[in-house]
mmCIF file of C-alpha atoms in Angstrom:
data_model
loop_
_atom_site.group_PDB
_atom_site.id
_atom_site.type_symbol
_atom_site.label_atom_id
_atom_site.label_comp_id
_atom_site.label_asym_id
_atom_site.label_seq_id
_atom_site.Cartn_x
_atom_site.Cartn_y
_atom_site.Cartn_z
ATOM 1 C CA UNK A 1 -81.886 -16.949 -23.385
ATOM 2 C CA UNK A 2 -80.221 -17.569 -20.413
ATOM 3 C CA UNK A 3 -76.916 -15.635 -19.937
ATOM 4 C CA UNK A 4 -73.897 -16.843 -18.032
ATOM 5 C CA UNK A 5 -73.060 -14.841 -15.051
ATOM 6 C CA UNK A 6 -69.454 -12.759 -14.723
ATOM 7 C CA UNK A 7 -68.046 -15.185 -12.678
ATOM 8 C CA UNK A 8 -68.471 -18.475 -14.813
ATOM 9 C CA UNK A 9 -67.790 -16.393 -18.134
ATOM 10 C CA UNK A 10 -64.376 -14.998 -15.736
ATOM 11 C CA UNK A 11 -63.895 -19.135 -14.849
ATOM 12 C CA UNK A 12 -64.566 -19.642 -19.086
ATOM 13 C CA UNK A 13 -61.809 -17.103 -20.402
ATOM 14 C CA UNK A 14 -61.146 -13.401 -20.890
ATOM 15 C CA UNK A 15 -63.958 -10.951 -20.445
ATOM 16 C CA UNK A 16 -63.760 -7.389 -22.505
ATOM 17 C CA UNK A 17 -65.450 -4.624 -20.387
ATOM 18 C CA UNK A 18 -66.791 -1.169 -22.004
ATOM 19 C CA UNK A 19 -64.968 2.044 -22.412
ATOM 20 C CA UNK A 20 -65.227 5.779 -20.824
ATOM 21 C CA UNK A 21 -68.554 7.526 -20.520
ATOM 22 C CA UNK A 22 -67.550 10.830 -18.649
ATOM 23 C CA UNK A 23 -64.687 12.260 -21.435
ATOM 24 C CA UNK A 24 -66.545 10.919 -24.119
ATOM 25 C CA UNK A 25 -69.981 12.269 -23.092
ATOM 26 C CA UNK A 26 -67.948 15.770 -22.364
ATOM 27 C CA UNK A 27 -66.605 15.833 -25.967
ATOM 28 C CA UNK A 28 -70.451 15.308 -27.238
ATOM 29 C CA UNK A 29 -71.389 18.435 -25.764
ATOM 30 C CA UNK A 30 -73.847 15.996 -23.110
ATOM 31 C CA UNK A 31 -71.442 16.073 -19.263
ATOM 32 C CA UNK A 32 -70.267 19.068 -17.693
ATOM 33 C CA UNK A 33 -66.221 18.947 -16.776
ATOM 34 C CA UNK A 34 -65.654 19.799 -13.457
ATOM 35 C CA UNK A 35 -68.993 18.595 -11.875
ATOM 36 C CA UNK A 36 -68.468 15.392 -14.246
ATOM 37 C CA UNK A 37 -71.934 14.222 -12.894
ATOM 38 C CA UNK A 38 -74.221 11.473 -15.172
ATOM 39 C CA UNK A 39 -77.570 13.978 -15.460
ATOM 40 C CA UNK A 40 -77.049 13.376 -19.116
ATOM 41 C CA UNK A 41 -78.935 10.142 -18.522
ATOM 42 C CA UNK A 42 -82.591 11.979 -17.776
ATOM 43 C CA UNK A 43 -81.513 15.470 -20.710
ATOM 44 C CA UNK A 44 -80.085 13.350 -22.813
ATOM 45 C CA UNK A 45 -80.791 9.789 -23.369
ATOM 46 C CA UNK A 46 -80.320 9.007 -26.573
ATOM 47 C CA UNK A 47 -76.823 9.966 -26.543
ATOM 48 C CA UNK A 48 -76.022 7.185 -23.611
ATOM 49 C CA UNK A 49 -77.922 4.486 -25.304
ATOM 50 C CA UNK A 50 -75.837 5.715 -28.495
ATOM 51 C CA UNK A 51 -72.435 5.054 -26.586
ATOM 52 C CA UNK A 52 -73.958 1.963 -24.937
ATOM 53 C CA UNK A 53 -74.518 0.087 -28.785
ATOM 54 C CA UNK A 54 -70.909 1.427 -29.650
ATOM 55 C CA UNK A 55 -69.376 -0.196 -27.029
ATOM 56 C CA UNK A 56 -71.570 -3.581 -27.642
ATOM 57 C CA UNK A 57 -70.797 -3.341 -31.401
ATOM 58 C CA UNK A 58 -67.139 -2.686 -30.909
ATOM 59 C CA UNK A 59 -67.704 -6.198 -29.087
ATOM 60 C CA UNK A 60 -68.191 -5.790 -24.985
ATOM 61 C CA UNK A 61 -69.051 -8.405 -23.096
ATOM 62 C CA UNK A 62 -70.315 -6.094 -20.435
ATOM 63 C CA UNK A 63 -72.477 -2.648 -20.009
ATOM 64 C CA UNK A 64 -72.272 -0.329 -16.941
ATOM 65 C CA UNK A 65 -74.926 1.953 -16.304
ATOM 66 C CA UNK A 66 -73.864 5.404 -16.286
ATOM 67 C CA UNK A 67 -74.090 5.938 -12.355
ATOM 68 C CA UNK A 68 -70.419 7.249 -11.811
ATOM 69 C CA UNK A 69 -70.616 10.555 -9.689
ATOM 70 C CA UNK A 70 -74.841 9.606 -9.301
ATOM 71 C CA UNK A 71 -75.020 9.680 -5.380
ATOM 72 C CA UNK A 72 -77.034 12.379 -3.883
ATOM 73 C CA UNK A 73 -74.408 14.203 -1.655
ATOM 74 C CA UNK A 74 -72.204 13.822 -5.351
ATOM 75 C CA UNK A 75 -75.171 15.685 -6.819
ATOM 76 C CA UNK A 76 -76.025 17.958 -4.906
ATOM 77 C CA UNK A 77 -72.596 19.032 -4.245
ATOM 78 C CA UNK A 78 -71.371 23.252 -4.910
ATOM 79 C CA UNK A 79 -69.181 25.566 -3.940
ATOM 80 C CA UNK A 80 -65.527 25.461 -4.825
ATOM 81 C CA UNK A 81 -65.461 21.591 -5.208
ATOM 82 C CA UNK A 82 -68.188 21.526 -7.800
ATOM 83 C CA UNK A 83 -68.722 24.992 -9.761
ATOM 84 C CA UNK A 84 -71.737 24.992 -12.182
ATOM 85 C CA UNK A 85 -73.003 22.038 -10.628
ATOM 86 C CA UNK A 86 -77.104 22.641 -9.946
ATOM 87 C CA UNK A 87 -77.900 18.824 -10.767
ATOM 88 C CA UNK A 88 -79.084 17.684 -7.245
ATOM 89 C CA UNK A 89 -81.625 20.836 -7.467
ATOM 90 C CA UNK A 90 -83.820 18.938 -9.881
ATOM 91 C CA UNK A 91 -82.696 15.113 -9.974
ATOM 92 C CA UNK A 92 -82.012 12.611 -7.071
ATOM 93 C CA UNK A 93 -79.789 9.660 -6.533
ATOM 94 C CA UNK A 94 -83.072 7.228 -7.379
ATOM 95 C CA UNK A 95 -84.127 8.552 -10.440
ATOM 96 C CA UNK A 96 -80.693 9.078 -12.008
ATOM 97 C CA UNK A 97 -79.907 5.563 -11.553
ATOM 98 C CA UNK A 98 -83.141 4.216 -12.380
ATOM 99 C CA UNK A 99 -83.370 5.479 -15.606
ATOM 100 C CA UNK A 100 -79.388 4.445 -16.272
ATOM 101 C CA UNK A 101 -80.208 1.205 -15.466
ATOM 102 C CA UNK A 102 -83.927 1.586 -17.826
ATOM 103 C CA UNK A 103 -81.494 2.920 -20.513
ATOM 104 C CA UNK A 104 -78.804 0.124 -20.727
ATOM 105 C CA UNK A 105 -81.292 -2.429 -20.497
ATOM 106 C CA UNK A 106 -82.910 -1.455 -23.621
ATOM 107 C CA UNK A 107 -79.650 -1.260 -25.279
ATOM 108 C CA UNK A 108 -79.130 -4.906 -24.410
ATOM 109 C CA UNK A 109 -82.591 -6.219 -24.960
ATOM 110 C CA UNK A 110 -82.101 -10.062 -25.389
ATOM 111 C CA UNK A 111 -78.459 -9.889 -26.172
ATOM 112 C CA UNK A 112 -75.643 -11.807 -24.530
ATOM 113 C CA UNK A 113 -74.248 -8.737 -22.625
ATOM 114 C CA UNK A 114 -73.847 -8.679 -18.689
ATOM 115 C CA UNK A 115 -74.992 -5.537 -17.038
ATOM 116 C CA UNK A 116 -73.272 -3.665 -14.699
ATOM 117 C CA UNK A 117 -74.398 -1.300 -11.983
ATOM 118 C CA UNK A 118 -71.638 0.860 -10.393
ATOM 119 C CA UNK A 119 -70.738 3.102 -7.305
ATOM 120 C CA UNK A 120 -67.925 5.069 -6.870
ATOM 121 C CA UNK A 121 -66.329 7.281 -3.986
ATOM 122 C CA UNK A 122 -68.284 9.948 -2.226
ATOM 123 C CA UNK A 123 -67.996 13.512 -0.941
ATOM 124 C CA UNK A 124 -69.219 11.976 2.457
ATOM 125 C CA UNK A 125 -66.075 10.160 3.158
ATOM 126 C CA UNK A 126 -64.028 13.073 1.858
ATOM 127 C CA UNK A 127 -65.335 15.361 4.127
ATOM 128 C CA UNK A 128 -65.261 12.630 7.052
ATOM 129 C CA UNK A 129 -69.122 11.535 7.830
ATOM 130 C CA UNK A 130 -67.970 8.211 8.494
ATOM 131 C CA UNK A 131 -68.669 5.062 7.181
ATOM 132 C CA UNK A 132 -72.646 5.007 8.281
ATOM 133 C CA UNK A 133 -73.094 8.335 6.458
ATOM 134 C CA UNK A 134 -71.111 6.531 3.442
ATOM 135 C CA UNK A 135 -73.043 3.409 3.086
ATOM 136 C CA UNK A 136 -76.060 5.250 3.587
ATOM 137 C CA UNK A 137 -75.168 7.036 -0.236
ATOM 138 C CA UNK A 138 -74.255 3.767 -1.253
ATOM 139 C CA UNK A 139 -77.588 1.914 -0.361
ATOM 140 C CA UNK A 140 -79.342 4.569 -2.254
ATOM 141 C CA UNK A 141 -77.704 3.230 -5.685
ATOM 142 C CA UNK A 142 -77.540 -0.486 -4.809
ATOM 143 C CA UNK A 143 -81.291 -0.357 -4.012
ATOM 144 C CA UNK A 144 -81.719 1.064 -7.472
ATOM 145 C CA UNK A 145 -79.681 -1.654 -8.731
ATOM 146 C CA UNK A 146 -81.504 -4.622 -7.091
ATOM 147 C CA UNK A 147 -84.699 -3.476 -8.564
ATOM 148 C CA UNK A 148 -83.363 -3.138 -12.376
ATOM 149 C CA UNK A 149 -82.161 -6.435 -11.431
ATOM 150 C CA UNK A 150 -78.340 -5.957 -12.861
ATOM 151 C CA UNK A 151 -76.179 -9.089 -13.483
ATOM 152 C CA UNK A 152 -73.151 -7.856 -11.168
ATOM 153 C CA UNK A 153 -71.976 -5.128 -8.915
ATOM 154 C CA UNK A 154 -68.878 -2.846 -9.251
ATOM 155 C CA UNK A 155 -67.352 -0.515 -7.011
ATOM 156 C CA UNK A 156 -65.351 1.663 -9.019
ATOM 157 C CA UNK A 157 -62.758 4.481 -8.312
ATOM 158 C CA UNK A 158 -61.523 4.275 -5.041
ATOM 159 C CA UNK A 159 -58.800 6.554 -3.619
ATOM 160 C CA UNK A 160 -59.128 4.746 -0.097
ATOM 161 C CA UNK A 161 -58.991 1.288 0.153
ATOM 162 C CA UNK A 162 -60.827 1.924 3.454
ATOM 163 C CA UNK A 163 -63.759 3.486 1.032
ATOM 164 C CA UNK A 164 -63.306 0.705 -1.108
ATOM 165 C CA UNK A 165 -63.690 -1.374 1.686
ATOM 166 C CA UNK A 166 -67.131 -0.140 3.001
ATOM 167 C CA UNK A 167 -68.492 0.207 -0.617
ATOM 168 C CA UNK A 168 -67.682 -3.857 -0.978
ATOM 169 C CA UNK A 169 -69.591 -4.398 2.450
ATOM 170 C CA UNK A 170 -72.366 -2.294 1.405
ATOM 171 C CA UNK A 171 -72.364 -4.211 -1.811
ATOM 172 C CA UNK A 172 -71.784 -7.887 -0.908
ATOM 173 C CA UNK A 173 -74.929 -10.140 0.555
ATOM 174 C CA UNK A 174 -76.807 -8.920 -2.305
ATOM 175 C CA UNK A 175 -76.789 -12.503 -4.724
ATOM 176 C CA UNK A 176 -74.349 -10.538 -7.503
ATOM 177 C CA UNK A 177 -70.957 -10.741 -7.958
ATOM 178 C CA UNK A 178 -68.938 -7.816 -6.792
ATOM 179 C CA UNK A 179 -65.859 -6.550 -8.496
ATOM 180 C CA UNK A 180 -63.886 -3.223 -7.314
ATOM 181 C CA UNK A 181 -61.301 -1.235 -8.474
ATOM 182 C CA UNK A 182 -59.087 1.655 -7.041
ATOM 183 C CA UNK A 183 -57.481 4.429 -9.380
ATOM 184 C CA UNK A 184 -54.414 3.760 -7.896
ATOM 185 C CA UNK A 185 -50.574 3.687 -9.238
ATOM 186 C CA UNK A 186 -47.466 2.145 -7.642
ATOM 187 C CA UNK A 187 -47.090 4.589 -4.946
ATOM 188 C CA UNK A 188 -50.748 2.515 -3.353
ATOM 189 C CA UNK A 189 -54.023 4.485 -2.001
ATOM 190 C CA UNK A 190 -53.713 8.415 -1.121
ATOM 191 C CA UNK A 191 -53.250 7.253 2.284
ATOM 192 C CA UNK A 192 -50.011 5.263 1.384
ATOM 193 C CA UNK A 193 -51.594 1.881 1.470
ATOM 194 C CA UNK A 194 -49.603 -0.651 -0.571
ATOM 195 C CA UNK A 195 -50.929 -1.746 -4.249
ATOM 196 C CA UNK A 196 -50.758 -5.054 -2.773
ATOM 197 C CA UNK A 197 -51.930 -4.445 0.736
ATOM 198 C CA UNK A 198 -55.257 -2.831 -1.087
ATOM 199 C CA UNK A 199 -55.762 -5.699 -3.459
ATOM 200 C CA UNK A 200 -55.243 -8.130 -0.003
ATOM 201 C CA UNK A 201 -57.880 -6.215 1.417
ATOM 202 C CA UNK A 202 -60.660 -5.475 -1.388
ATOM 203 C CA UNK A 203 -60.410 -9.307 -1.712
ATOM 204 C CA UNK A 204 -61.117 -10.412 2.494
ATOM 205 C CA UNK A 205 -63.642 -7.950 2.668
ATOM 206 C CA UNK A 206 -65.446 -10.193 -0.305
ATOM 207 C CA UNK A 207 -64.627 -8.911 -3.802
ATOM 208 C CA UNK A 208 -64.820 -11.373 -6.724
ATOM 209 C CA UNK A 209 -63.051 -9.744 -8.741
ATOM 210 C CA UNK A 210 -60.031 -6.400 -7.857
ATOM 211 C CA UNK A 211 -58.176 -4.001 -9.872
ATOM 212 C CA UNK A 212 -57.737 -0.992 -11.380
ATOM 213 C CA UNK A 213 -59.091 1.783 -13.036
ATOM 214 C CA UNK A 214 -58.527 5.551 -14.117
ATOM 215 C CA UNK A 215 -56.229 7.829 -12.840
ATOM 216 C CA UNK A 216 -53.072 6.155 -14.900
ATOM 217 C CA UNK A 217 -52.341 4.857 -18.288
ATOM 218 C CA UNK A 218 -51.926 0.772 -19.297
ATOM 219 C CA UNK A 219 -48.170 0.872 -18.681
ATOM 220 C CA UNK A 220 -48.406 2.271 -15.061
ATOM 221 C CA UNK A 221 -51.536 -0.110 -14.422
ATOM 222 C CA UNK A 222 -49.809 -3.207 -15.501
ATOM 223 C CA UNK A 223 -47.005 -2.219 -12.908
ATOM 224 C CA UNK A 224 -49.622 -1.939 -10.397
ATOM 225 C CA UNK A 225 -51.289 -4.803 -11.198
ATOM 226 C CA UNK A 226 -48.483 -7.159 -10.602
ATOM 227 C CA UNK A 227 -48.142 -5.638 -7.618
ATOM 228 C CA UNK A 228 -51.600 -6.650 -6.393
ATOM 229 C CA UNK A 229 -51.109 -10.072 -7.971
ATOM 230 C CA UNK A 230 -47.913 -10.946 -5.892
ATOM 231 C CA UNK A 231 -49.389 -9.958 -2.724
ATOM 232 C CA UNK A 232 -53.272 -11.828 -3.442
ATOM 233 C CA UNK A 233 -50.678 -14.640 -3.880
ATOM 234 C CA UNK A 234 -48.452 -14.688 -1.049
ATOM 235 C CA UNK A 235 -51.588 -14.381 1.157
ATOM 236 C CA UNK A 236 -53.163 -17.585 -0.892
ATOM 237 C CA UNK A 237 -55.829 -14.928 -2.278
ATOM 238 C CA UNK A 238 -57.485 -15.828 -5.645
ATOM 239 C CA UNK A 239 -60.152 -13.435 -6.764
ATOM 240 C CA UNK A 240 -60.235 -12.416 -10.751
ATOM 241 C CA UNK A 241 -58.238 -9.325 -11.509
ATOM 242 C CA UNK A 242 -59.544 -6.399 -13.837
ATOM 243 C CA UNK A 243 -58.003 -3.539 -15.344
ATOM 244 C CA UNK A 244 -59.909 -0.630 -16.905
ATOM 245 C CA UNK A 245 -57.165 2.137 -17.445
ATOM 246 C CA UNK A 246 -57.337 5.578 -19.036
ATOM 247 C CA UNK A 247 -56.715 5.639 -22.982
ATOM 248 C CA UNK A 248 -53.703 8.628 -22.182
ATOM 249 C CA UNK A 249 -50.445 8.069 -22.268
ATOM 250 C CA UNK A 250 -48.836 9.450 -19.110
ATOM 251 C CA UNK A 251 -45.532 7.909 -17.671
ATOM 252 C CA UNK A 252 -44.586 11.068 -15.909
ATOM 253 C CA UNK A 253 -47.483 10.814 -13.613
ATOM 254 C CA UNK A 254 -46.709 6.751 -12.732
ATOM 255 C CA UNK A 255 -45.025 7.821 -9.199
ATOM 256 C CA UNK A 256 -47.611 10.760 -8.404
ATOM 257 C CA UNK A 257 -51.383 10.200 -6.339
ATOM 258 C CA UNK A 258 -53.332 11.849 -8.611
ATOM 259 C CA UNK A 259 -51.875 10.143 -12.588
ATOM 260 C CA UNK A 260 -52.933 11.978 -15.068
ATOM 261 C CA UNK A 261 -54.829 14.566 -13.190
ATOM 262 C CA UNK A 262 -51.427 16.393 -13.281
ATOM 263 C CA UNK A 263 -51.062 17.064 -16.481
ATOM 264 C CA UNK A 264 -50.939 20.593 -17.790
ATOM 265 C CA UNK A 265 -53.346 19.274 -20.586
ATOM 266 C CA UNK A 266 -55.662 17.590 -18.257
ATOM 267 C CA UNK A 267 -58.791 17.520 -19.192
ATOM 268 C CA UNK A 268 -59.287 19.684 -22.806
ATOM 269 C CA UNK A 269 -56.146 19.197 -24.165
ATOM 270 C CA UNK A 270 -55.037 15.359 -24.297
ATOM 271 C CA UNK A 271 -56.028 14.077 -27.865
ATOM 272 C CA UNK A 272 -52.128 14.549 -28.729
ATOM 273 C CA UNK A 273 -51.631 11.626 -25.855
ATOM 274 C CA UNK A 274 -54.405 9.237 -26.771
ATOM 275 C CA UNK A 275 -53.316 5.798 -27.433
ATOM 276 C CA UNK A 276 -53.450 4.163 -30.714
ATOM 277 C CA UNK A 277 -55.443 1.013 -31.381
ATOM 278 C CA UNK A 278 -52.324 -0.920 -32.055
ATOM 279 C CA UNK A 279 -50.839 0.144 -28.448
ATOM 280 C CA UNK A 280 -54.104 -1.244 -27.301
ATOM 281 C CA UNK A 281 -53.245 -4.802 -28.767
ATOM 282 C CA UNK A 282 -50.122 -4.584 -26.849
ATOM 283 C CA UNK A 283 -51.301 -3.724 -23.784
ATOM 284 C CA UNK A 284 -54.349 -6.504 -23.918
ATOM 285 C CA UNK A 285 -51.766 -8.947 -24.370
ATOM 286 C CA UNK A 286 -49.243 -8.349 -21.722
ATOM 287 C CA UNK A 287 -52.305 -7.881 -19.124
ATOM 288 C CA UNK A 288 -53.770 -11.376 -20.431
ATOM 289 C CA UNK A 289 -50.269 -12.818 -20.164
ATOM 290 C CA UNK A 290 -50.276 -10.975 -16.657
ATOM 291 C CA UNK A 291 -53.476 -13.097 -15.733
ATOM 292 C CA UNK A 292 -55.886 -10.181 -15.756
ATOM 293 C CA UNK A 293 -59.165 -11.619 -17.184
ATOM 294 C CA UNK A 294 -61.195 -8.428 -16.832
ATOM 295 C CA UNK A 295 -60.178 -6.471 -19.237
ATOM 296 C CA UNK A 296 -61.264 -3.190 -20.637
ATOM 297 C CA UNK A 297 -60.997 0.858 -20.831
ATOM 298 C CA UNK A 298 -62.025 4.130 -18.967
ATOM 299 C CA UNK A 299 -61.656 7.763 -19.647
ATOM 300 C CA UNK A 300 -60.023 7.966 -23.452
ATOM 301 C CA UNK A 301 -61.037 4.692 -24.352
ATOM 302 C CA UNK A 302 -63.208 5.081 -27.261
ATOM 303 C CA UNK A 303 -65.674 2.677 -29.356
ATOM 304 C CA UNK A 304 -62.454 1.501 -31.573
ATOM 305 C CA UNK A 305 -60.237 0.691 -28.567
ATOM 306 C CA UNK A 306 -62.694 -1.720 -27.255
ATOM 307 C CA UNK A 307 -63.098 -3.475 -30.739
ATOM 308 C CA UNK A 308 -58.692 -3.748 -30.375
ATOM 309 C CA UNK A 309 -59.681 -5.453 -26.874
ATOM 310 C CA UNK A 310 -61.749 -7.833 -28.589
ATOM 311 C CA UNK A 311 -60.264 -8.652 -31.428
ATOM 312 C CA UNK A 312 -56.911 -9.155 -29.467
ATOM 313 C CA UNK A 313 -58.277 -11.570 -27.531
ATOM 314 C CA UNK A 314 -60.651 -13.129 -30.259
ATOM 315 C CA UNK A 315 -58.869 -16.706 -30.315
ATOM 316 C CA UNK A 316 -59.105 -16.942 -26.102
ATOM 317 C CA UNK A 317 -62.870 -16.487 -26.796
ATOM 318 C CA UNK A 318 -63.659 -18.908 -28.975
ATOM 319 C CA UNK A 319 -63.425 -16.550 -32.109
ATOM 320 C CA UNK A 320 -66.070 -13.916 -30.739
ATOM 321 C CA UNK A 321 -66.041 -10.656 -32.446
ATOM 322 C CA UNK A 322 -68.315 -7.423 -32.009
ATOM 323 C CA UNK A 323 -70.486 -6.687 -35.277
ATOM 324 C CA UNK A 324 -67.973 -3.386 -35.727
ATOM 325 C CA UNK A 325 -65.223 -5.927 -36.875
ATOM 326 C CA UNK A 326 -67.434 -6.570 -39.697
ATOM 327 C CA UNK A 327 -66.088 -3.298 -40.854
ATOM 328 C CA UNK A 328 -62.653 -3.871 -39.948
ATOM 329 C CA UNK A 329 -59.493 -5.765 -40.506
ATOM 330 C CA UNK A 330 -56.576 -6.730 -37.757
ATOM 331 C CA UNK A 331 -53.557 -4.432 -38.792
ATOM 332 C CA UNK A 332 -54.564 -2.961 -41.684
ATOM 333 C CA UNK A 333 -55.250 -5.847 -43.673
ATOM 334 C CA UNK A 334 -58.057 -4.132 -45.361
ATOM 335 C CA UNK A 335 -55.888 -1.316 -47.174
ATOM 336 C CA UNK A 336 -54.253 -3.653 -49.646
ATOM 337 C CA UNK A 337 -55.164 -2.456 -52.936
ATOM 338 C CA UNK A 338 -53.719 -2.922 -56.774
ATOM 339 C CA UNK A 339 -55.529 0.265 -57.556
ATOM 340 C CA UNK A 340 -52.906 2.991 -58.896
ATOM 341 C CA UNK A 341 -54.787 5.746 -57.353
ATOM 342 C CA UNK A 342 -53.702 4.669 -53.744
ATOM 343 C CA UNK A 343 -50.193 2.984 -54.542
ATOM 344 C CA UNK A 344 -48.765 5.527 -52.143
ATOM 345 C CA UNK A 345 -50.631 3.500 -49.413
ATOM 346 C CA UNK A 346 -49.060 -0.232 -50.337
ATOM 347 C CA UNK A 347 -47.401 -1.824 -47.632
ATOM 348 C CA UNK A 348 -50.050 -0.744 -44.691
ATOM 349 C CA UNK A 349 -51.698 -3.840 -44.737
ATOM 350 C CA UNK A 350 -49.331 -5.495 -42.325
ATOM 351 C CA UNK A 351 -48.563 -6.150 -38.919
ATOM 352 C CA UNK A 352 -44.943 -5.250 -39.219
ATOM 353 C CA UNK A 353 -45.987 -1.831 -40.815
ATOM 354 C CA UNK A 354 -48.110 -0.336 -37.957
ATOM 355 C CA UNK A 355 -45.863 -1.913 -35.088
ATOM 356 C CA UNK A 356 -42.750 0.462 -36.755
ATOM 357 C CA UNK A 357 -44.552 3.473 -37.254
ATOM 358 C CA UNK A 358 -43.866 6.016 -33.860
ATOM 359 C CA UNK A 359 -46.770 8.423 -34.115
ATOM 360 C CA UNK A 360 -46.196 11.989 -34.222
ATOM 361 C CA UNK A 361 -47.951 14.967 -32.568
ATOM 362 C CA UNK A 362 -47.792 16.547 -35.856
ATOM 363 C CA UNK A 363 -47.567 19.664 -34.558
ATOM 364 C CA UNK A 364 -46.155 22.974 -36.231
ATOM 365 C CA UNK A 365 -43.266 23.866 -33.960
ATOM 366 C CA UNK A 366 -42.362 20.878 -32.523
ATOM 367 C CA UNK A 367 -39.902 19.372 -34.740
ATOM 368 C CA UNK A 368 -36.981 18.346 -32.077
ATOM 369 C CA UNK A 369 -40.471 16.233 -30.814
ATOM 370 C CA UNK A 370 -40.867 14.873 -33.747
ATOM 371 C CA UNK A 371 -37.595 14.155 -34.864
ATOM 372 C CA UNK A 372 -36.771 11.948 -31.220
ATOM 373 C CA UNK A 373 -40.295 10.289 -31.637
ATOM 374 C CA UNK A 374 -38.923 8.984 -35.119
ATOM 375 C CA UNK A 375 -35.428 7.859 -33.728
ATOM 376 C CA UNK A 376 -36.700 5.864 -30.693
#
């Protein structure tokens, strides 16, 4: 079977990306916080290719490799900025991406899924090696990449548009499709670049696709995303846009740098914040609406939030579903029951049921929390 590309599917209709690797993986007992590094691919590969057929089943139209963090200085990196991290000591850059891309691939087998392959920023430009010392890291995963033969490109999690910039360079003359995206909020890059100025840029220095991902939840994203969208079209710029956001809700952090990073809960503690699949429905539609095409999750975005992506935006895809929604019904309509035993439960089966319930932390302690929760 031959596939269509990222670009004609993008030209088609709405594509639904996958979810987070790096929390979820953490939460299996497989990724180290902290270091946050991908090793688990060579210790550990069932559990990726587990997460992979998730993701496909909950209905993704696309699987990246777990390379995030997979650059040799990013591996081999200790001290203070990387405690308990010894995974450069036994694996390098090639053979952690290698077998990502070995892994995924086998997930996908003959199936109608893109693969991704994906970079992200590096300790060399944090610690000022310039952009040939940058690039160099890069070429180390995109040469993996080009051999496993992916179907597109990504440059993910950018602080620096400048970064961003050089990874798009490094990535672009290759045959694939590039897409990037910056963890940014409204407040722009951590230099102070503009949301829009970024997007303006990532797109002349040859992205097919911009955006956003990480660092801030769907509300602040959308914000930021319009902002990127106004300037692209003031300056007559038309790549696709895609939005991958964290699964946490975090308004408090919308006019920080660092999101959600900020949070006294950050990283063990943020289950209480996670967003419902119903609030992912919401959010699919207003980026859709928004003319975001890309559309999917990162950190916090589980297995069950990508089947809300798809199933959201089912009808714009011809009716496509993941096999997951076998086993599931839009807004509850499954729990209708005539059976005595769970009359307590009649009246979940709608729409209008799950869009007025306010969840609750549920937490001993808290009921002033509660109690305002309830009365918004």
């Amino acid at each position: 079977m031959v596939k269509k590309g990222l670009l004609e599917r993008l030209q088609e209709g709405p594509v639904v990306g996958d979810g987070g690797y790096v929390i979820t993986l953490e939460k299996r007992g497989y990724v180290m916080a902290g270091p946050y590094t991908p090793e688990v691919v060579i210790e550990h590969p069932e559990a990726v290719k587990q997460l992979h057929r998730e993701f496909m089943r909950a209905g993704a139209d696309v699987l990246q490799a777990f390379t995030f963090y997979a650059t040799d200085d990013r591996l081999s990196l200790s001290g203070p900025d990387a405690p308990g991290n010894e995974t450069g000591k036994s694996i390098t850059c090639k053979e952690l991406n290698d077998q990502a891309c070995a892994i995924v691939k086998e997930v996908v087998g003959d199936g109608d899924v893109l693969i991704c392959g994906g970079l992200s920023n590096t300790p060399s430009y944090a610690q000022g090696k310039g952009k040939a010392a940058v690039q160099q890291e890069f070429s180390k995963q995109v040469d993996s990449f080009m051999e496993q033969d992916v179907d597109f490109l990504l440059a993910e999690f950018f602080g620096y548009v400048e970064e961003a910039e050089w990874a798009i360079e490094a990535l672009k003359g290759k045959g694939k499709p590039v897409a990037c995206t910056l963890r940014i909020g409204p407040t722009g890059d951590d230099s102070g670049v503009s949301p829009g100025e970024c997007a303006v840029r990532m797109a002349k220095a040859g992205a097919d696709v911009v955006g956003l991902n990480c660092r801030f939840d769907v509300n602040t994203c959308l914000k930021t995303i319009k902002m990127m969208k106004n300037a692209l079209e003031k300056e007559g710029l038309s790549p696709y846009l895609m939005v991958q956001p964290n699964g946490y809700l975090s308004p408090e952090t919308e006019q920080t740098k660092n999101g959600w990073g900020i949070l006294p809960e950050f990283p063990f503690a943020l289950e209480p914040r996670q967003m419902t699949r119903f609030e992912v429905n919401h959010f699919v539609r207003a980026a859709f609406d928004l003319g975001v095409r890309y559309i999917g999750g990162c950190c916090g975005f589980e297995p069950h939030h990508i089947r809300a992506i798809s199933e959201e935006l089912s009808p714009e895809r011809g009716g496509k579903l993941g096999e997951a929604s076998k086993k599931h019904r839009p807004w509850g309509g499954a729990m209708k029951s005539d059976q005595s035993e769970r009359a307590f439960m009649n009246g979940r089966d709608t729409r209008e049921y799950w869009e007025s319930v306010k969840p609750a932390l549920g937490r001993p302690g808290f009921p002033d929390v509660q109690a305002k929760l309830f009365r918004q």
